[in-house]
CSV table of C-alpha atoms and ligand atoms in Angstrom, one decimal:
chain,number,residue,atom,x,y,z
A,20,MET,CA,15.0,-15.1,13.7
A,21,ARG,CA,16.3,-12.3,11.4
A,22,VAL,CA,15.2,-11.8,7.8
A,23,LEU,CA,16.4,-9.3,5.3
A,24,GLY,CA,13.7,-7.9,3.0
A,25,ILE,CA,14.1,-6.1,-0.4
A,26,GLU,CA,11.5,-3.9,-2.0
A,27,THR,CA,11.8,-2.7,-5.6
A,28,THR,CA,8.3,-3.0,-7.1
A,29,CYS,CA,7.7,0.7,-7.7
A,30,ASP,CA,9.7,3.8,-7.1
A,31,GLU,CA,11.2,3.1,-3.7
A,32,THR,CA,14.4,1.1,-3.4
A,33,ALA,CA,14.3,-0.3,0.1
A,34,VAL,CA,16.1,-2.9,2.3
A,35,ALA,CA,15.5,-3.7,5.9
A,36,ILE,CA,16.3,-6.3,8.5
A,37,VAL,CA,13.6,-7.4,11.0
A,38,ALA,CA,13.9,-9.8,13.9
A,39,SER,CA,11.0,-11.7,15.3
A,40,ARG,CA,10.0,-11.4,19.0
A,41,ILE,CA,9.3,-14.4,21.2
A,42,GLY,CA,5.6,-15.1,21.7
A,43,GLY,CA,4.2,-13.5,18.6
A,44,ASP,CA,4.4,-9.9,19.8
A,45,GLY,CA,5.4,-8.3,16.5
A,46,GLY,CA,8.9,-7.7,15.3
A,47,ASP,CA,12.0,-5.5,15.9
A,48,ILE,CA,13.2,-3.4,12.9
A,49,LEU,CA,17.0,-3.6,13.2
A,50,SER,CA,17.6,-1.4,10.1
A,51,ASN,CA,15.3,0.2,7.5
A,52,GLU,CA,16.9,1.8,4.5
A,53,VAL,CA,14.6,3.6,2.0
A,54,MET,CA,15.7,5.5,-1.1
A,55,SER,CA,12.9,7.3,-2.9
A,56,GLN,CA,13.1,8.0,-6.6
A,57,ILE,CA,10.5,10.7,-6.5
A,58,ALA,CA,13.0,13.4,-7.7
A,59,GLN,CA,13.9,11.3,-10.8
A,60,HIS,CA,10.2,10.8,-11.8
A,61,ALA,CA,8.8,14.2,-10.8
A,62,ALA,CA,9.5,15.9,-14.1
A,63,TYR,CA,7.3,13.3,-15.8
A,64,GLY,CA,4.4,13.6,-13.4
A,65,GLY,CA,4.5,9.8,-12.6
A,66,VAL,CA,6.7,6.8,-12.3
A,67,VAL,CA,8.6,6.0,-15.5
A,68,PRO,CA,9.3,2.2,-15.5
A,69,GLU,CA,12.6,2.2,-17.3
A,70,ILE,CA,14.0,5.0,-15.1
A,71,ALA,CA,12.7,3.2,-12.0
A,72,ALA,CA,14.5,-0.1,-12.9
A,73,ARG,CA,17.8,1.7,-13.6
A,74,ALA,CA,17.6,3.7,-10.4
A,75,HIS,CA,17.0,0.5,-8.4
A,76,ILE,CA,20.2,-1.0,-9.9
A,77,ASP,CA,22.2,2.1,-9.1
A,78,VAL,CA,21.5,2.0,-5.3
A,79,LEU,CA,20.5,-1.5,-4.3
A,80,ASP,CA,24.0,-2.8,-3.5
A,81,ARG,CA,24.7,0.2,-1.3
A,82,LEU,CA,21.4,-0.1,0.5
A,83,ILE,CA,21.9,-3.8,1.3
A,84,ALA,CA,25.4,-3.0,2.7
A,85,ARG,CA,24.0,-0.2,4.8
A,86,ALA,CA,21.1,-2.3,6.1
A,87,LEU,CA,23.5,-4.9,7.3
A,88,ALA,CA,25.9,-2.4,8.8
A,89,ASN,CA,23.2,-0.5,10.6
A,90,ALA,CA,21.9,-3.8,12.1
A,91,GLY,CA,25.4,-4.7,13.1
A,92,LEU,CA,25.3,-7.9,11.1
A,93,ASP,CA,26.9,-9.7,8.2
A,94,ILE,CA,25.1,-12.0,5.9
A,95,SER,CA,25.9,-15.0,8.0
A,96,GLY,CA,23.8,-13.4,10.8
A,97,LEU,CA,20.6,-13.6,8.7
A,98,ASP,CA,18.2,-16.6,8.7
A,99,ALA,CA,16.6,-15.9,5.4
A,100,ILE,CA,16.4,-13.4,2.5
A,101,ALA,CA,13.0,-12.1,1.2
A,102,ALA,CA,12.1,-9.9,-1.7
A,103,SER,CA,8.8,-8.6,-3.2
A,104,ALA,CA,8.3,-10.7,-6.3
A,105,GLY,CA,5.2,-8.7,-7.4
A,106,PRO,CA,2.8,-7.2,-8.2
A,107,GLY,CA,4.5,-4.1,-9.7
A,108,LEU,CA,6.8,-2.9,-12.5
A,109,ILE,CA,8.6,-5.9,-14.0
A,110,GLY,CA,12.0,-4.2,-14.5
A,111,GLY,CA,12.2,-3.1,-10.9
A,112,ILE,CA,10.9,-6.4,-9.5
A,113,LEU,CA,13.6,-8.3,-11.4
A,114,VAL,CA,16.3,-6.1,-9.8
A,115,GLY,CA,15.3,-6.8,-6.2
A,116,LEU,CA,14.3,-10.4,-6.8
A,117,THR,CA,17.6,-11.2,-8.5
A,118,ALA,CA,19.6,-9.6,-5.8
A,119,ALA,CA,17.8,-11.5,-3.1
A,120,LYS,CA,18.3,-14.8,-4.9
A,121,ALA,CA,22.0,-14.1,-5.4
A,122,LEU,CA,22.4,-13.3,-1.7
A,123,ALA,CA,20.5,-16.4,-0.7
A,124,LEU,CA,22.6,-18.6,-3.1
A,125,ALA,CA,26.0,-17.1,-2.1
A,126,ALA,CA,25.2,-17.2,1.7
A,127,ASP,CA,23.4,-20.5,1.5
A,128,LYS,CA,20.2,-19.1,3.1
A,129,PRO,CA,16.6,-19.8,2.4
A,130,PHE,CA,14.9,-17.5,-0.1
A,131,ILE,CA,11.3,-16.2,0.3
A,132,ALA,CA,9.2,-14.6,-2.4
A,133,VAL,CA,6.8,-12.1,-0.9
A,134,ASN,CA,3.6,-10.7,-2.4
A,135,HIS,CA,3.9,-6.9,-2.1
A,136,LEU,CA,0.2,-6.7,-1.1
A,137,GLU,CA,0.7,-9.4,1.5
A,138,ALA,CA,3.6,-7.2,3.0
A,139,HIS,CA,1.1,-4.3,3.4
A,140,ALA,CA,-1.6,-6.6,4.7
A,141,LEU,CA,0.6,-8.2,7.4
A,142,THR,CA,2.1,-4.8,8.6
A,143,GLY,CA,-0.4,-4.6,11.5
A,144,ARG,CA,1.3,-7.7,13.0
A,145,LEU,CA,4.8,-6.1,12.8
A,146,THR,CA,3.9,-3.1,14.8
A,147,GLU,CA,1.7,-4.7,17.4
A,148,ARG,CA,0.1,-7.9,18.6
A,149,LEU,CA,-2.8,-8.6,16.3
A,150,ASP,CA,-4.4,-12.1,15.8
A,151,PHE,CA,-6.0,-13.3,12.6
A,152,PRO,CA,-8.5,-12.8,11.2
A,153,TYR,CA,-8.6,-9.0,10.4
A,154,LEU,CA,-9.6,-6.7,7.6
A,155,ALA,CA,-6.9,-4.8,5.7
A,156,LEU,CA,-7.5,-1.7,3.6
A,157,LEU,CA,-4.7,-1.3,1.0
A,158,VAL,CA,-4.6,2.1,-0.6
A,159,SER,CA,-1.6,3.2,-2.7
A,160,GLY,CA,-0.7,4.6,-6.1
A,161,GLY,CA,-1.2,1.2,-7.7
A,162,HIS,CA,-3.7,-0.6,-5.5
A,163,THR,CA,-7.0,-0.1,-3.8
A,164,GLN,CA,-8.5,-3.1,-2.2
A,165,LEU,CA,-10.1,-4.6,0.9
A,166,VAL,CA,-8.7,-7.9,2.0
A,167,ALA,CA,-9.8,-10.4,4.7
A,168,VAL,CA,-6.6,-11.5,6.2
A,169,LEU,CA,-7.4,-15.0,7.6
A,170,GLY,CA,-3.9,-16.2,8.1
A,171,VAL,CA,-0.4,-16.1,6.5
A,172,ASP,CA,-0.9,-17.1,2.9
A,173,ASP,CA,-4.7,-17.1,3.5
A,174,TYR,CA,-6.3,-14.0,2.0
A,175,ARG,CA,-9.7,-13.2,0.5
A,176,ARG,CA,-10.0,-10.1,-1.6
A,177,LEU,CA,-13.4,-8.7,-0.7
A,178,GLY,CA,-13.3,-5.9,-3.2
A,179,SER,CA,-11.0,-3.7,-5.3
A,180,THR,CA,-11.1,-0.7,-7.6
A,181,VAL,CA,-12.6,-1.3,-11.0
A,182,ASP,CA,-10.6,1.7,-12.4
A,183,ASP,CA,-8.2,4.1,-10.7
A,184,ALA,CA,-6.4,3.4,-7.5
A,185,ALA,CA,-6.9,5.9,-4.7
A,186,GLY,CA,-3.4,7.3,-4.9
A,187,GLU,CA,-3.7,7.6,-8.7
A,188,ALA,CA,-6.9,9.7,-8.2
A,189,PHE,CA,-5.0,11.9,-5.7
A,190,ASP,CA,-2.1,12.2,-8.1
A,191,LYS,CA,-4.3,13.0,-11.1
A,192,VAL,CA,-6.4,15.6,-9.3
A,193,ALA,CA,-3.2,17.2,-8.0
A,194,LYS,CA,-1.9,17.5,-11.6
A,195,MET,CA,-5.1,19.1,-12.7
A,196,LEU,CA,-4.8,21.6,-9.9
A,197,GLY,CA,-1.2,22.4,-10.9
A,198,LEU,CA,0.2,20.7,-7.7
A,199,PRO,CA,3.5,18.8,-8.0
A,200,TYR,CA,4.0,15.0,-8.0
A,201,PRO,CA,3.3,12.9,-5.9
A,202,GLY,CA,0.0,14.7,-5.4
A,203,GLY,CA,-1.5,13.0,-2.4
A,204,PRO,CA,0.3,15.0,0.3
A,205,GLN,CA,-0.1,18.2,-1.8
A,206,VAL,CA,-3.9,17.7,-2.1
A,207,GLU,CA,-4.1,17.0,1.6
A,208,ARG,CA,-2.2,20.2,2.4
A,209,ALA,CA,-4.3,22.3,0.0
A,210,ALA,CA,-7.5,20.9,1.4
A,211,GLU,CA,-6.7,22.1,4.9
A,212,ALA,CA,-7.6,25.6,3.9
A,213,GLY,CA,-10.5,24.6,1.8
A,214,ASP,CA,-14.3,24.4,2.1
A,215,GLU,CA,-15.3,20.8,1.5
A,216,ARG,CA,-18.9,21.7,1.0
A,217,ARG,CA,-18.4,24.1,-1.9
A,218,PHE,CA,-18.4,21.3,-4.6
A,219,ASP,CA,-20.8,18.4,-4.4
A,220,PHE,CA,-18.6,15.7,-6.1
A,221,PRO,CA,-20.0,12.2,-6.7
A,222,ARG,CA,-19.4,9.3,-4.3
A,223,PRO,CA,-19.1,6.4,-6.8
A,224,MET,CA,-20.2,3.0,-5.5
A,225,PHE,CA,-21.5,4.6,-2.2
A,226,GLY,CA,-24.1,2.3,-0.7
A,227,ARG,CA,-23.6,-0.5,-3.3
A,228,PRO,CA,-23.4,-4.0,-2.1
A,229,GLY,CA,-20.0,-5.6,-2.2
A,230,ALA,CA,-16.7,-3.8,-1.5
A,231,ASP,CA,-15.5,-2.6,-4.9
A,232,PHE,CA,-14.3,0.9,-5.5
A,233,SER,CA,-14.6,3.2,-8.6
A,234,LEU,CA,-12.8,6.5,-8.6
A,235,SER,CA,-12.4,7.6,-12.2
A,236,GLY,CA,-15.9,9.3,-12.2
A,237,LEU,CA,-14.9,11.4,-9.2
A,238,LYS,CA,-11.7,12.4,-11.0
A,239,THR,CA,-13.7,13.3,-14.1
A,240,ALA,CA,-16.1,15.4,-12.1
A,241,VAL,CA,-13.2,17.4,-10.7
A,242,ARG,CA,-11.8,17.9,-14.2
A,243,GLN,CA,-15.2,19.2,-15.4
A,244,GLU,CA,-15.5,21.6,-12.5
A,245,ILE,CA,-12.0,23.0,-13.2
A,246,ALA,CA,-13.0,23.5,-16.8
A,247,ARG,CA,-16.0,25.4,-15.7
A,248,ILE,CA,-13.9,27.6,-13.5
A,249,GLY,CA,-11.3,28.3,-16.1
A,250,THR,CA,-8.2,29.4,-14.2
A,251,PRO,CA,-8.8,28.4,-10.5
A,252,THR,CA,-7.6,30.8,-7.9
A,253,GLU,CA,-5.8,29.6,-4.7
A,254,ARG,CA,-9.2,29.7,-3.0
A,255,ASP,CA,-10.7,27.5,-5.7
A,256,ILE,CA,-7.8,25.1,-5.5
A,257,ALA,CA,-8.2,24.7,-1.8
A,258,ASP,CA,-12.0,24.2,-2.1
A,259,LEU,CA,-11.6,21.7,-5.0
A,260,ALA,CA,-9.0,19.8,-3.0
A,261,ALA,CA,-11.1,19.7,0.1
A,262,SER,CA,-14.3,18.7,-1.7
A,263,PHE,CA,-12.5,16.0,-3.6
A,264,GLN,CA,-10.8,14.6,-0.5
A,265,ALA,CA,-14.2,14.7,1.4
A,266,ALA,CA,-15.7,12.6,-1.4
A,267,ILE,CA,-12.9,10.0,-1.4
A,268,VAL,CA,-13.0,9.8,2.4
A,269,ASP,CA,-16.8,9.1,2.2
A,270,VAL,CA,-16.3,6.4,-0.4
A,271,ILE,CA,-13.5,4.7,1.6
A,272,VAL,CA,-15.6,4.7,4.8
A,273,ASP,CA,-18.6,3.4,3.0
A,274,ARG,CA,-16.6,0.6,1.3
A,275,VAL,CA,-14.9,-0.4,4.6
A,276,ARG,CA,-18.4,-0.5,6.2
A,277,SER,CA,-19.6,-2.7,3.3
A,278,GLY,CA,-16.4,-4.8,3.6
A,279,LEU,CA,-17.1,-5.4,7.3
A,280,ARG,CA,-20.6,-6.7,6.3
A,281,LEU,CA,-19.1,-9.1,3.8
A,282,PHE,CA,-16.6,-10.2,6.4
A,283,ALA,CA,-19.5,-11.0,8.8
A,284,GLU,CA,-21.4,-12.9,6.0
A,285,GLY,CA,-18.3,-15.0,5.7
A,286,GLY,CA,-18.9,-16.1,9.2
A,287,GLY,CA,-16.2,-14.2,11.1
A,288,ARG,CA,-15.6,-11.1,13.1
A,289,PRO,CA,-12.3,-9.3,12.3
A,290,ASN,CA,-10.0,-8.5,15.2
A,291,GLY,CA,-9.2,-5.2,13.7
A,292,LEU,CA,-8.8,-3.0,10.6
A,293,VAL,CA,-5.3,-2.4,9.3
A,294,ILE,CA,-4.5,0.3,6.8
A,295,GLY,CA,-1.6,0.0,4.4
A,296,GLY,CA,-0.2,1.8,1.3
A,297,GLY,CA,0.9,5.4,0.8
A,298,VAL,CA,-2.6,6.9,0.9
A,299,GLY,CA,-2.8,5.5,4.4
A,300,ALA,CA,-0.7,8.5,5.5
A,301,ASN,CA,-3.7,10.8,4.7
A,302,GLY,CA,-4.9,12.5,7.9
A,303,ALA,CA,-8.5,12.9,6.8
A,304,ILE,CA,-8.7,9.2,5.9
A,305,ARG,CA,-7.1,8.2,9.2
A,306,ARG,CA,-9.5,10.4,11.2
A,307,ALA,CA,-12.6,9.1,9.4
A,308,LEU,CA,-11.5,5.4,9.9
A,309,THR,CA,-10.7,6.1,13.5
A,310,ARG,CA,-14.3,7.4,13.9
A,311,LEU,CA,-15.8,4.4,12.0
A,312,CYS,CA,-13.9,1.9,14.2
A,313,ALA,CA,-14.9,3.7,17.4
A,314,GLU,CA,-18.5,3.6,16.3
A,315,THR,CA,-18.4,-0.1,15.3
A,316,GLY,CA,-16.2,-1.2,18.2
A,317,LEU,CA,-13.4,-2.4,15.9
A,318,ARG,CA,-9.8,-2.0,16.7
A,319,PHE,CA,-8.0,0.3,14.3
A,320,VAL,CA,-4.4,-0.6,13.6
A,321,MET,CA,-2.7,2.4,12.0
A,322,PRO,CA,1.0,1.7,11.2
A,323,PRO,CA,3.1,4.9,11.2
A,324,PRO,CA,3.1,6.6,7.7
A,325,ALA,CA,6.7,5.3,7.0
A,326,LEU,CA,5.5,1.7,7.3
A,327,CYS,CA,2.3,2.5,5.2
A,328,SER,CA,4.3,3.6,2.2
A,329,ASP,CA,6.7,1.2,0.4
A,330,ASN,CA,9.6,0.0,2.6
A,331,GLY,CA,11.7,-3.0,3.2
A,332,ALA,CA,10.7,-3.7,6.8
A,333,VAL,CA,7.2,-4.9,5.9
A,334,VAL,CA,8.7,-7.2,3.2
A,335,ALA,CA,11.2,-8.6,5.8
A,336,TRP,CA,8.3,-9.0,8.2
A,337,ALA,CA,6.1,-10.9,5.7
A,338,GLY,CA,9.2,-13.0,4.9
A,339,LEU,CA,9.5,-13.8,8.7
A,340,GLU,CA,5.9,-14.7,8.9
A,341,ARG,CA,6.3,-17.1,5.9
A,342,PHE,CA,9.6,-18.5,7.1
A,343,ALA,CA,8.2,-19.2,10.6
A,344,ARG,CA,5.6,-21.4,8.8
A,345,GLY,CA,8.1,-23.2,6.6
A,346,LEU,CA,7.0,-21.3,3.5
A,347,THR,CA,10.3,-20.8,1.5
A,348,ASN,CA,10.7,-20.7,-2.3
A,349,ASP,CA,13.0,-22.1,-4.9
A,350,LEU,CA,15.5,-19.9,-6.7
A,351,ASP,CA,13.6,-20.3,-10.0
A,352,PHE,CA,10.6,-18.4,-8.6
A,353,ALA,CA,9.6,-16.0,-11.4
A,354,ALA,CA,8.7,-12.3,-11.0
A,355,ARG,CA,5.0,-11.7,-11.1
A,356,PRO,CA,4.0,-8.2,-12.4
A,357,ARG,CA,0.4,-9.2,-11.7
A,358,TRP,CA,-0.2,-11.3,-8.6
A,359,PRO,CA,-3.6,-11.1,-6.9
A,360,LEU,CA,-3.6,-12.0,-3.2
A,361,ASP,CA,-6.1,-14.8,-3.8
A,362,ALA,CA,-6.7,-16.9,-6.9
A,363,GLU,CA,-10.5,-16.7,-6.6
A,364,ALA,CA,-10.5,-12.9,-6.7
A,365,SER,CA,-8.5,-12.8,-9.9
A,366,LYS,CA,-11.3,-14.6,-11.7
A,367,LEU,CA,-14.0,-12.3,-10.4
A,368,HIS,CA,-12.3,-8.9,-10.7
A,369,HIS,CA,-10.5,-7.0,-13.3
A,370,GLY,CA,-9.1,-4.3,-11.0
A,371,LYS,CA,-5.4,-3.5,-10.7
A,372,ALA,CA,-3.1,-6.2,-9.3
B,425,KG4,O1,2.4,2.9,-1.2
B,425,KG4,P1,3.1,4.0,-2.0
B,425,KG4,O2,4.2,4.7,-1.3
B,425,KG4,O3,3.6,3.5,-3.4
B,425,KG4,C1,2.8,2.8,-4.2
B,425,KG4,O4,2.0,3.3,-5.0
B,425,KG4,O5,2.9,1.5,-4.1
B,425,KG4,O6,1.9,5.1,-2.3
B,425,KG4,C2,2.2,6.3,-3.1
B,425,KG4,C3,0.8,6.9,-3.3
B,425,KG4,C4,0.9,8.1,-4.2
B,425,KG4,O7,-0.2,8.1,-5.1
B,425,KG4,C5,0.8,9.3,-3.3
B,425,KG4,O8,0.2,10.5,-3.9
B,425,KG4,C6,-0.1,8.7,-2.2
B,425,KG4,O9,0.3,7.4,-2.0
B,425,KG4,N1,-0.1,9.5,-1.0
B,425,KG4,C7,-1.1,10.2,-0.4
B,425,KG4,C8,-0.6,10.8,0.8
B,425,KG4,N2,0.7,10.4,0.9
B,425,KG4,C9,1.0,9.6,-0.2
B,425,KG4,N3,-2.4,10.3,-0.8
B,425,KG4,C10,-3.2,11.0,0.0
B,425,KG4,N4,-2.8,11.7,1.1
B,425,KG4,C11,-1.5,11.6,1.5
B,425,KG4,N5,-1.1,12.2,2.6
B,426,ZN,ZN1,3.0,-0.5,-1.8
C-alpha cells in the first residue's frame, strides 16, 4: 500500500509518499519533500499565519509533483491521499487539506484526515517495529504533551503544557538572548560552551503529580536574570542558555517519569518511549531521555531529527495506519485548528491543541 501525505499546519510545506511493509515492520519512505518557510518568517521572529498560508499555496503543487516523480509514481499508483487536518494554523491547514481532497476526488482515491499530533505519535512505528501501547512525548513549537498511544485512533493525553510549549520557550529565550529565529538550535549551540550551574533557574511542576508542564515561569526567570545583567556578554549568553536548557531538560525528564507512573496506574506497561516534534532534535534532551530509559528499562525510540520536525512522511504513515484499519474520511471533513488527540483530555485541560 502506498499513501501520499500532505503537511501544511505550520511553517513547513511537506509532501511524502510512504509504502507499508509486509508484517508490520514499519514503512518505506519513497519520497519526502519538505520546503521550510523559516526565511520568510525570520524577520518577524515567529510564524506569521497569513504569510504561511500564502507560502503553502505557492509551493504545494510543485512539491506534490516532485514527491510523485521522486517515488517514480503517478497518482494512479497511490492507494490513498492523506493530509493533516489540524491542529494548527487554519489558513495553512485549508491549503493542504483542500489539495488532498481535490487529488482524492480527481483520482478517485480514498481520502484520510490525519491529526498532526497523531502523525508525530505514530512516527515510532514508521521507523521501526514497535507494538502498542507506548508513551509518546510530543515537543514542538506549538505542542508539549505526553500521550499514551494505545492503538491507532486510541490515544490518552496524560498531560500537556498549561502555558508555553517547549519550542516556544526555546524561541522566546533565544530572542531575549539576541539569537535568531528559530531559537531552539541556537540556544542548544550557545549552551555547549556554557556553565549550566551558573544560574539556578526554576523547574516548574517538578515532582508534581500528573504529567502537565508549565514553562512560562522559567522563561520569566531568564528574562529577569538578563535584566539584572544588563547587556550580557558572550560568556553570559552561553551560561544563560546552558542553565535554561538544563532546567527544561530536568522538567522534561521529571514529567516523563511522572507520565510513566500514570501509564502504570492505567494498568499497562509501555513498550517504549517515542519522541516527536522539532524540540526532539535537541541533543541534551535526547541524551537525558536515553539515560532515563536505560535506568527504567524502557526502550527509547528516537526518530531521526528530520522525522521529528514537521514533514509529510509521518502524515503519510499515519494515513497508512488509518487506511489499513478502514479509517477513511468523507470529502466534507472540516479543518480543525484545535483538535485534541482524545476527547476526554479536551475537557480536562486548557493547554495548547
Ligand atoms: O515540530 P516543529 O518543526 O514545528 C512545530 O512547531 O510544529 O518544531 C519547531 C520548534 C521550534 O520552536 C524550534 O525552536 C524547536 O522546535 N527546535 C529545537 C531544536 N530544533 C528545533 N528546540 C530545541 N533544540 C533544538 N535542537
Ligand atoms: Zn509538528
